[in-house]
Short mmCIF file of N, CA and C in Angstrom, two decimals:
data_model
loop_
_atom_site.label_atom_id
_atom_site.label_comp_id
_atom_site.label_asym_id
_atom_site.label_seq_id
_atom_site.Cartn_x
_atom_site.Cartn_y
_atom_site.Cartn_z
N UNK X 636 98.58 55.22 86.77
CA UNK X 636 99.17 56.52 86.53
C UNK X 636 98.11 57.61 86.52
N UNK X 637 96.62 57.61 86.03
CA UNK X 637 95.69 58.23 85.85
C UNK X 637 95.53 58.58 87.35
N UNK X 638 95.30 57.23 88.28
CA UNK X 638 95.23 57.57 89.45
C UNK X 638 96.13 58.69 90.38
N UNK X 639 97.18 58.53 89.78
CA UNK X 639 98.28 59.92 90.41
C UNK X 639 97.59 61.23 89.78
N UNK X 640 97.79 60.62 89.05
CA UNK X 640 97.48 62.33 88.36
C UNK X 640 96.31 63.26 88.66
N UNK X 641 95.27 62.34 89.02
CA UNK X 641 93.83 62.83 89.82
C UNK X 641 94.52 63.55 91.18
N UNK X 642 94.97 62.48 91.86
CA UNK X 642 95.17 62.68 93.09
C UNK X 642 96.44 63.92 93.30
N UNK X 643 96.85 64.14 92.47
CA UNK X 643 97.71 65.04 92.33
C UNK X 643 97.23 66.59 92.19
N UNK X 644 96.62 66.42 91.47
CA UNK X 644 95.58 67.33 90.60
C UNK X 644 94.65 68.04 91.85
N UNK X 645 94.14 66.92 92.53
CA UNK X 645 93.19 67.25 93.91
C UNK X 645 94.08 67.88 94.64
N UNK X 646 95.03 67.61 95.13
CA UNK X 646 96.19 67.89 96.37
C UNK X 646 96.19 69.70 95.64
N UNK X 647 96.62 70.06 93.99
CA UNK X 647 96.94 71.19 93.51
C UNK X 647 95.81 72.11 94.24
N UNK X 648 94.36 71.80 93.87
CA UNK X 648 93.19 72.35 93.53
C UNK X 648 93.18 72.96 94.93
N UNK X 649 93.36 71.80 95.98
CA UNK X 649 93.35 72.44 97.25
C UNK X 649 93.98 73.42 98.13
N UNK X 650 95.22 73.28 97.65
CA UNK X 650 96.21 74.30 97.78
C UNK X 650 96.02 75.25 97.46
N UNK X 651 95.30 75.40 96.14
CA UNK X 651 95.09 76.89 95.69
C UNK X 651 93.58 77.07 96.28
N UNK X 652 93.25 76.38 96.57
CA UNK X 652 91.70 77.06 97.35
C UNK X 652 91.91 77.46 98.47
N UNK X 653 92.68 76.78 99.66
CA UNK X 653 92.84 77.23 100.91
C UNK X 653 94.26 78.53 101.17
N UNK X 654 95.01 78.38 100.12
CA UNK X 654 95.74 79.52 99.41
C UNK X 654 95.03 80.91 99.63
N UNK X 655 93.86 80.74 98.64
CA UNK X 655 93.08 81.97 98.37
C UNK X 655 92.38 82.55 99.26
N UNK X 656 91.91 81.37 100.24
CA UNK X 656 91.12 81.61 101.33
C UNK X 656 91.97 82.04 102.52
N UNK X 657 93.80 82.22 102.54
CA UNK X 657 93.73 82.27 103.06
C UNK X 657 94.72 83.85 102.79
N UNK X 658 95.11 83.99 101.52
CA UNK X 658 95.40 85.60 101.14
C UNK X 658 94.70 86.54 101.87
N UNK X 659 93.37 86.71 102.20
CA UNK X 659 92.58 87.99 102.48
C UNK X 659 92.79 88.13 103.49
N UNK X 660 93.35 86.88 104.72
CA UNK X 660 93.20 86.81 105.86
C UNK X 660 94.78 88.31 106.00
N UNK X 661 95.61 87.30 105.12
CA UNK X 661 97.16 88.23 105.50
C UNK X 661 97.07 89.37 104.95
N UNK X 662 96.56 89.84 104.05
CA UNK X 662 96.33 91.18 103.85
C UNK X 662 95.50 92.13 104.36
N UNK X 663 94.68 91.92 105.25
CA UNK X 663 93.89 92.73 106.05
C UNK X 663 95.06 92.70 107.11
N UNK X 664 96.00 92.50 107.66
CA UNK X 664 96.65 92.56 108.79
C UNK X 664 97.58 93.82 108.14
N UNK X 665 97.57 94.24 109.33
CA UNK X 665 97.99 95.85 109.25
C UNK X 665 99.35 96.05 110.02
N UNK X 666 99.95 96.44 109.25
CA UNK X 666 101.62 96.80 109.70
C UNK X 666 101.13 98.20 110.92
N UNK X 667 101.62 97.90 112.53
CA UNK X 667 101.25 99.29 113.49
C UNK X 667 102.75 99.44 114.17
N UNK X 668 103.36 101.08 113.89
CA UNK X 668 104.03 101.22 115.26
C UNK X 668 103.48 102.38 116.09
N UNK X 669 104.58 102.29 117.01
CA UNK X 669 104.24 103.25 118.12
C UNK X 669 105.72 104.07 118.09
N UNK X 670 105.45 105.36 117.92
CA UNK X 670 107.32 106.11 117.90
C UNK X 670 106.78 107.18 119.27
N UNK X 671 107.86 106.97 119.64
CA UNK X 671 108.18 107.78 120.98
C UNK X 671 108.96 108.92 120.81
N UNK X 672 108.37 110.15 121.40
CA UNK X 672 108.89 111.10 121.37
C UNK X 672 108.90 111.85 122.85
N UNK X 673 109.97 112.37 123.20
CA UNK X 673 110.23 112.81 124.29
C UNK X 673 111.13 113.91 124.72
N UNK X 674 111.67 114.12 123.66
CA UNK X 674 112.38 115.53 123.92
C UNK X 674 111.66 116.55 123.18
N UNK X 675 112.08 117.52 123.72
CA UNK X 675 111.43 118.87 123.30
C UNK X 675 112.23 119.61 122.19
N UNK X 676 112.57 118.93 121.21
CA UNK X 676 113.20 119.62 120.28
C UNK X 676 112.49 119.38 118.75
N UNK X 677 112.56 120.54 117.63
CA UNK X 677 111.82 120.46 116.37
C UNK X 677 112.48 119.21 115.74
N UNK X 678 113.94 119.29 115.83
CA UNK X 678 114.89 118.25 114.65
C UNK X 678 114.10 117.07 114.77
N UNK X 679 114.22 116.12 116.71
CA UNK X 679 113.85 115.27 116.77
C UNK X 679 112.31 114.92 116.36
N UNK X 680 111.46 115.99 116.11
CA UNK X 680 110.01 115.60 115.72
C UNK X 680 109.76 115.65 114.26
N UNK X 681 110.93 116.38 113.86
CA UNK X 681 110.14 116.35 112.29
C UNK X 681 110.99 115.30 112.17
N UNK X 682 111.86 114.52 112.30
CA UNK X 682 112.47 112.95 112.26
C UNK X 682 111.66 112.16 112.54
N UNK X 683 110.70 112.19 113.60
CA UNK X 683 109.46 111.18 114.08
C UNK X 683 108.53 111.23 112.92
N UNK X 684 107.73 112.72 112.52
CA UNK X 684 106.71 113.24 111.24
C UNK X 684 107.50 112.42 109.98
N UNK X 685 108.61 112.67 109.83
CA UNK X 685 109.21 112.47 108.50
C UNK X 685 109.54 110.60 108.32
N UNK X 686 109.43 110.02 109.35
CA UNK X 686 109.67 108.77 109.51
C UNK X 686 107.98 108.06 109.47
N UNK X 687 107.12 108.60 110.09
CA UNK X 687 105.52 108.72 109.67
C UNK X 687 105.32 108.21 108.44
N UNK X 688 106.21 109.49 107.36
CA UNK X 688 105.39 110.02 106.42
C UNK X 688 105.87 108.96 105.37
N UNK X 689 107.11 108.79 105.71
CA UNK X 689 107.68 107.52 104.53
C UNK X 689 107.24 106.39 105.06
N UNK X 690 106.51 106.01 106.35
CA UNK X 690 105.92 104.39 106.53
C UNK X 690 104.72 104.61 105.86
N UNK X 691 104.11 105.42 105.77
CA UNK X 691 102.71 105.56 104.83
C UNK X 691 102.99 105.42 103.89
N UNK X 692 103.69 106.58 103.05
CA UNK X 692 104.32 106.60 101.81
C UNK X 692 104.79 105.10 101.13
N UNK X 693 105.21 104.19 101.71
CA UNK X 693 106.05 103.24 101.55
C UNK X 693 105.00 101.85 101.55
N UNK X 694 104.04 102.11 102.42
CA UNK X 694 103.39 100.95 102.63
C UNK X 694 101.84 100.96 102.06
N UNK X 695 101.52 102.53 102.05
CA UNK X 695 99.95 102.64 101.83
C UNK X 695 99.36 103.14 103.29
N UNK X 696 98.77 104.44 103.28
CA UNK X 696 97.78 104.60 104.34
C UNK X 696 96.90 103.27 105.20
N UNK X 697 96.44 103.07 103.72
CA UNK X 697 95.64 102.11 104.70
C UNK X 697 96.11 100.72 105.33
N UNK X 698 97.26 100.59 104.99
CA UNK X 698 98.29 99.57 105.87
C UNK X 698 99.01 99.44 107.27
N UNK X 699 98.79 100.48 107.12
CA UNK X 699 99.64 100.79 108.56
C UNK X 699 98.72 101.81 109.40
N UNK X 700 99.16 101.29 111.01
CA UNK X 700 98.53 102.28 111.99
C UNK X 700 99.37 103.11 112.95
N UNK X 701 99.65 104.30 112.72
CA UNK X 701 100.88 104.55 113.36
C UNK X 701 100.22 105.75 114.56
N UNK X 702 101.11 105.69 115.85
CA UNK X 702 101.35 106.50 116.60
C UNK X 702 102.33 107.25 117.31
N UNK X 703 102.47 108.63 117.21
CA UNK X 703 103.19 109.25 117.37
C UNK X 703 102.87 109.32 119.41
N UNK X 704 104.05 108.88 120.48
CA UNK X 704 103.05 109.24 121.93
C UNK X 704 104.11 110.70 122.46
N UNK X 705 103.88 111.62 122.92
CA UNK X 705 104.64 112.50 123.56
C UNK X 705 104.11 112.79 124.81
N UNK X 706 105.80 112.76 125.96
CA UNK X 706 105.65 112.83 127.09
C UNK X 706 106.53 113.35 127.41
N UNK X 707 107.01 113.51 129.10
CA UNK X 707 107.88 114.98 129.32
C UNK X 707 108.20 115.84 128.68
N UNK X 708 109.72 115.65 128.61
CA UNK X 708 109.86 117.58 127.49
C UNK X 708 109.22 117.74 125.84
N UNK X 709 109.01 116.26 125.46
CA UNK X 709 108.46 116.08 124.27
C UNK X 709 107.05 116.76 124.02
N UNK X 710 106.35 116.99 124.93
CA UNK X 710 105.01 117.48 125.19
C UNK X 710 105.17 118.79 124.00
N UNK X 711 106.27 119.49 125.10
CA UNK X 711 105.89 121.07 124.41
C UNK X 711 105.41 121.18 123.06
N UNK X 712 106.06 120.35 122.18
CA UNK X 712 106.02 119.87 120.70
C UNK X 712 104.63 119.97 120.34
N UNK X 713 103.70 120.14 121.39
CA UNK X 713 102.22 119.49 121.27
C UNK X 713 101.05 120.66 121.27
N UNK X 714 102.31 122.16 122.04
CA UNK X 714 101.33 123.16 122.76
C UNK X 714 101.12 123.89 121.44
N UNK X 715 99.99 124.47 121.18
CA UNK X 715 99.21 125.53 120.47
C UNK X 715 100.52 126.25 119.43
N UNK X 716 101.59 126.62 120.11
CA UNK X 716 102.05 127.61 119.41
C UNK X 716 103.56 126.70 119.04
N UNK X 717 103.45 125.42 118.82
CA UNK X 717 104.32 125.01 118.20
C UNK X 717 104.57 124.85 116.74
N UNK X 718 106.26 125.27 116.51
CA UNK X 718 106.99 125.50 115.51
C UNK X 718 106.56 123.89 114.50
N UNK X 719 106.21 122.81 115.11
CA UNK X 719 106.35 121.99 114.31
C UNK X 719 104.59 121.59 114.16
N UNK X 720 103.76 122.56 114.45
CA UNK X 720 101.94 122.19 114.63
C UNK X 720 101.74 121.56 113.28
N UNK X 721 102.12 122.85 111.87
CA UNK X 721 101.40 122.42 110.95
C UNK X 721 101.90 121.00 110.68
N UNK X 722 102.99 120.35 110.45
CA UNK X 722 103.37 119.66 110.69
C UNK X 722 102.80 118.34 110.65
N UNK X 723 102.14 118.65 112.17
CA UNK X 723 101.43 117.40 112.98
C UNK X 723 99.99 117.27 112.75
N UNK X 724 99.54 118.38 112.38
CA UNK X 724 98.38 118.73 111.96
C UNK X 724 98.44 118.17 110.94
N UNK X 725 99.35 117.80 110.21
CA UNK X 725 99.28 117.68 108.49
C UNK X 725 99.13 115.39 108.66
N UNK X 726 100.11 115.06 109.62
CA UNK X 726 99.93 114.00 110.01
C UNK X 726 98.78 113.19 110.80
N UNK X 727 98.36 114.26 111.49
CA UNK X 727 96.55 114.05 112.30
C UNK X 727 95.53 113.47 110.92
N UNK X 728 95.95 114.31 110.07
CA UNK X 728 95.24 114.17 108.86
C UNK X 728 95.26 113.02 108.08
N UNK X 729 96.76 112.89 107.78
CA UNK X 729 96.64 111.66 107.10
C UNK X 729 96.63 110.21 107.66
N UNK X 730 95.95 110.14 109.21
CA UNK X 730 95.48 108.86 110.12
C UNK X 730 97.15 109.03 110.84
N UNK X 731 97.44 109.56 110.92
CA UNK X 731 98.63 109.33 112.17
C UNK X 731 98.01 109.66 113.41
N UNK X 732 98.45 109.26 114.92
CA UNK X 732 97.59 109.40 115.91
C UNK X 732 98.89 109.87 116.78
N UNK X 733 98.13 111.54 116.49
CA UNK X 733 99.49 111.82 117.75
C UNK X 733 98.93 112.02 119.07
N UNK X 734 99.68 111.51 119.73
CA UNK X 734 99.16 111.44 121.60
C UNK X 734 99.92 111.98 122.30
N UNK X 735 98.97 113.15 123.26
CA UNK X 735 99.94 113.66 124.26
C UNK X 735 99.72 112.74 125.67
N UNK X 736 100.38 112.77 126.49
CA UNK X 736 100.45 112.28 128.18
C UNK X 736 99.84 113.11 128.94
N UNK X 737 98.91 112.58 129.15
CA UNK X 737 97.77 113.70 130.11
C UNK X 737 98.54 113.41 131.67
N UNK X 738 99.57 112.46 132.02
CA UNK X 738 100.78 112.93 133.46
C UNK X 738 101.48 114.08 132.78
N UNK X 739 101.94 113.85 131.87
CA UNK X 739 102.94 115.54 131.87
C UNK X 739 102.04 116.66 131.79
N UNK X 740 101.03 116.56 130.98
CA UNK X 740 99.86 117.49 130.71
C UNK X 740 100.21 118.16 132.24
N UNK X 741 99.50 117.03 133.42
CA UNK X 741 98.70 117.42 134.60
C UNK X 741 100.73 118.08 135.44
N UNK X 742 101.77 117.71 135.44
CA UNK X 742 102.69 117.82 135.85
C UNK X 742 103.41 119.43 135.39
N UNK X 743 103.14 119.60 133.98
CA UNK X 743 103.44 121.52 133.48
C UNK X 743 102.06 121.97 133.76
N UNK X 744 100.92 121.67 133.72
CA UNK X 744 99.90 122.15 134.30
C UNK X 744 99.48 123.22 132.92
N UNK X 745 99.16 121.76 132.20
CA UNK X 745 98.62 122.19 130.38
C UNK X 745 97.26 121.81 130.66
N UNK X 746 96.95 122.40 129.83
CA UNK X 746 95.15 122.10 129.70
C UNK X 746 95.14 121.97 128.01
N UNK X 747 94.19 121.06 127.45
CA UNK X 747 93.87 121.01 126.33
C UNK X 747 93.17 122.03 125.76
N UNK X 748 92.99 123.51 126.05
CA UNK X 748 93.27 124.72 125.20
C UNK X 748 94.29 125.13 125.14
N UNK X 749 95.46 124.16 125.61
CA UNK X 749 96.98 124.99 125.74
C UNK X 749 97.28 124.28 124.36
N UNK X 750 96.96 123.11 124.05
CA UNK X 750 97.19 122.26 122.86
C UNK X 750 96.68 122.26 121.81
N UNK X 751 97.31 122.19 120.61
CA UNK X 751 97.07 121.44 119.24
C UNK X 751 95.71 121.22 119.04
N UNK X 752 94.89 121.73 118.99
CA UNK X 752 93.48 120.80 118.49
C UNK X 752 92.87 119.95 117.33
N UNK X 753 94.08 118.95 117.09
CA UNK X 753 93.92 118.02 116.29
C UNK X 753 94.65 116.69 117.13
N UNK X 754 95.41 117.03 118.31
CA UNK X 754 96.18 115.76 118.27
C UNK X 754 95.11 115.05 119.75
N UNK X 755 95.36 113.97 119.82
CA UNK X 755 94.49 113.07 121.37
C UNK X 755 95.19 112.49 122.33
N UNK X 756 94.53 112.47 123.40
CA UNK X 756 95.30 112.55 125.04
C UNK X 756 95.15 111.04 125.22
N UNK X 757 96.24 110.57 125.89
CA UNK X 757 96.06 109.06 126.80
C UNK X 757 96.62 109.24 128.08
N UNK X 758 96.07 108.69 129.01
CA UNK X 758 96.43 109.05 130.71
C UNK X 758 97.77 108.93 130.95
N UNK X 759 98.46 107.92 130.47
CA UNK X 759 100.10 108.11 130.72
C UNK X 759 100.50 107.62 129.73
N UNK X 760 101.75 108.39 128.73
CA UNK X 760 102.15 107.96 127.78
C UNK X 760 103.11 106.15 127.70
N UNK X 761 103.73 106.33 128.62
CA UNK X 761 104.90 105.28 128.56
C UNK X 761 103.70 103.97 128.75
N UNK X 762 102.74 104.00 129.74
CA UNK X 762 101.23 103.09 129.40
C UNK X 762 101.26 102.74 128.26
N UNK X 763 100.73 103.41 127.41
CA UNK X 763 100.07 103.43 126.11
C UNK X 763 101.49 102.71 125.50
N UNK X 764 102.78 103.10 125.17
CA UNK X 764 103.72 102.68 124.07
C UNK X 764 104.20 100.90 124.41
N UNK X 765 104.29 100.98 126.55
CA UNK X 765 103.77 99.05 127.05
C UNK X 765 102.76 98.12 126.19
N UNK X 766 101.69 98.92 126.08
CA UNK X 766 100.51 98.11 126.02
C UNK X 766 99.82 98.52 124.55
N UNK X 767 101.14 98.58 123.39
CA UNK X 767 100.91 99.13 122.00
C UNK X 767 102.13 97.62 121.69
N UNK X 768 102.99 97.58 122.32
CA UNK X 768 104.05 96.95 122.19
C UNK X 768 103.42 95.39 122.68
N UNK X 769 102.47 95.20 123.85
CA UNK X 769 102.14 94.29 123.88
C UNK X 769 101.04 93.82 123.00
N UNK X 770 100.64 94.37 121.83
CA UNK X 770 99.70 93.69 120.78
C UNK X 770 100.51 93.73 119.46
N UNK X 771 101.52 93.99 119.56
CA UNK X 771 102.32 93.94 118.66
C UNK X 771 103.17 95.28 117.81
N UNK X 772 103.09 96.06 118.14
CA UNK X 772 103.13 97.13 117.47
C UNK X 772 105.03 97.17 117.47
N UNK X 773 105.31 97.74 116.51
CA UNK X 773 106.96 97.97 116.52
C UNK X 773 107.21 99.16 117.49
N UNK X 774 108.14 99.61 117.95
CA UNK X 774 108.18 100.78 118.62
C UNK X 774 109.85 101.52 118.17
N UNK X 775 109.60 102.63 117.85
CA UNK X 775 110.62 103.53 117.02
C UNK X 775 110.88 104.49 118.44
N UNK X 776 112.21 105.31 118.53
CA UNK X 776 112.40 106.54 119.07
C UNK X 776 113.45 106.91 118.16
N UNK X 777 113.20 108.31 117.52
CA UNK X 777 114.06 108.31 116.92
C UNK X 777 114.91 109.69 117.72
#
């Protein structure tokens, strides 16, 4: 009976060692989406910002990696004198990564003094939200 109880005891010890060893692993893994935005309207972006702000809120900054990508009419959302800047500006800040589409950029024939100077460019948006989705990332449009 002594003998169980060792061996029992061992089986516990190990469990909780490779347990522990293996907690740090799952908590460094980081909850990421990617939300798509594409129309050119305020409602739909402060729904994207406001959906941001409660996955942070909800999970912890440093848990999550989120990106906001805007392309066609969604762009405008992006130019200098947008209604929803501070906004996005306020989300640039707190590690949100908003991305414009340097094809629509080059297609309205924007230049990055036409834009936001807080948010960052990727060569084609719908690219970037493929190949966000292929490492795992959730993907939102709201």
């Amino acid at each position: 009976m002594k003998k169980l109880h060792a061996f029992a005891g061992i089986l516990l010890s190990n469990a909780l060692l490779f347990g522990a060893m293996a907690a740090p692993a799952l908590a460094a893994e980081k909850s990421r989406m990617v939300i798509q935005v594409s129309d050119n309207d305020s409602g739909k972006w402060n729904l994207a910002l406001n959906n941001a702000k409660n996955i942070q809120k909800d999970l912890g900054n440093a848990n999550v990696e989120l990106e906001i990508i805007a392309f066609g009419p969604g762009i405008s959302m992006l130019k200098a004198e947008s209604e929803v800047g501070n906004r996005i500006d306020e989300a640039v800040a707190s590690g949100v990564k908003v991305l414009a589409c340097q094809n629509t950029m080059r297609n309205q024939k924007l230049n990055k003094e036409d834009m936001l100077g807080s948010i960052a460019y990727v060569p084609a948006g719908v690219i970037q939200i493929m190949q966000q989705q292929q490492k795992g990332y959730a993907y939102l449009r709201p």
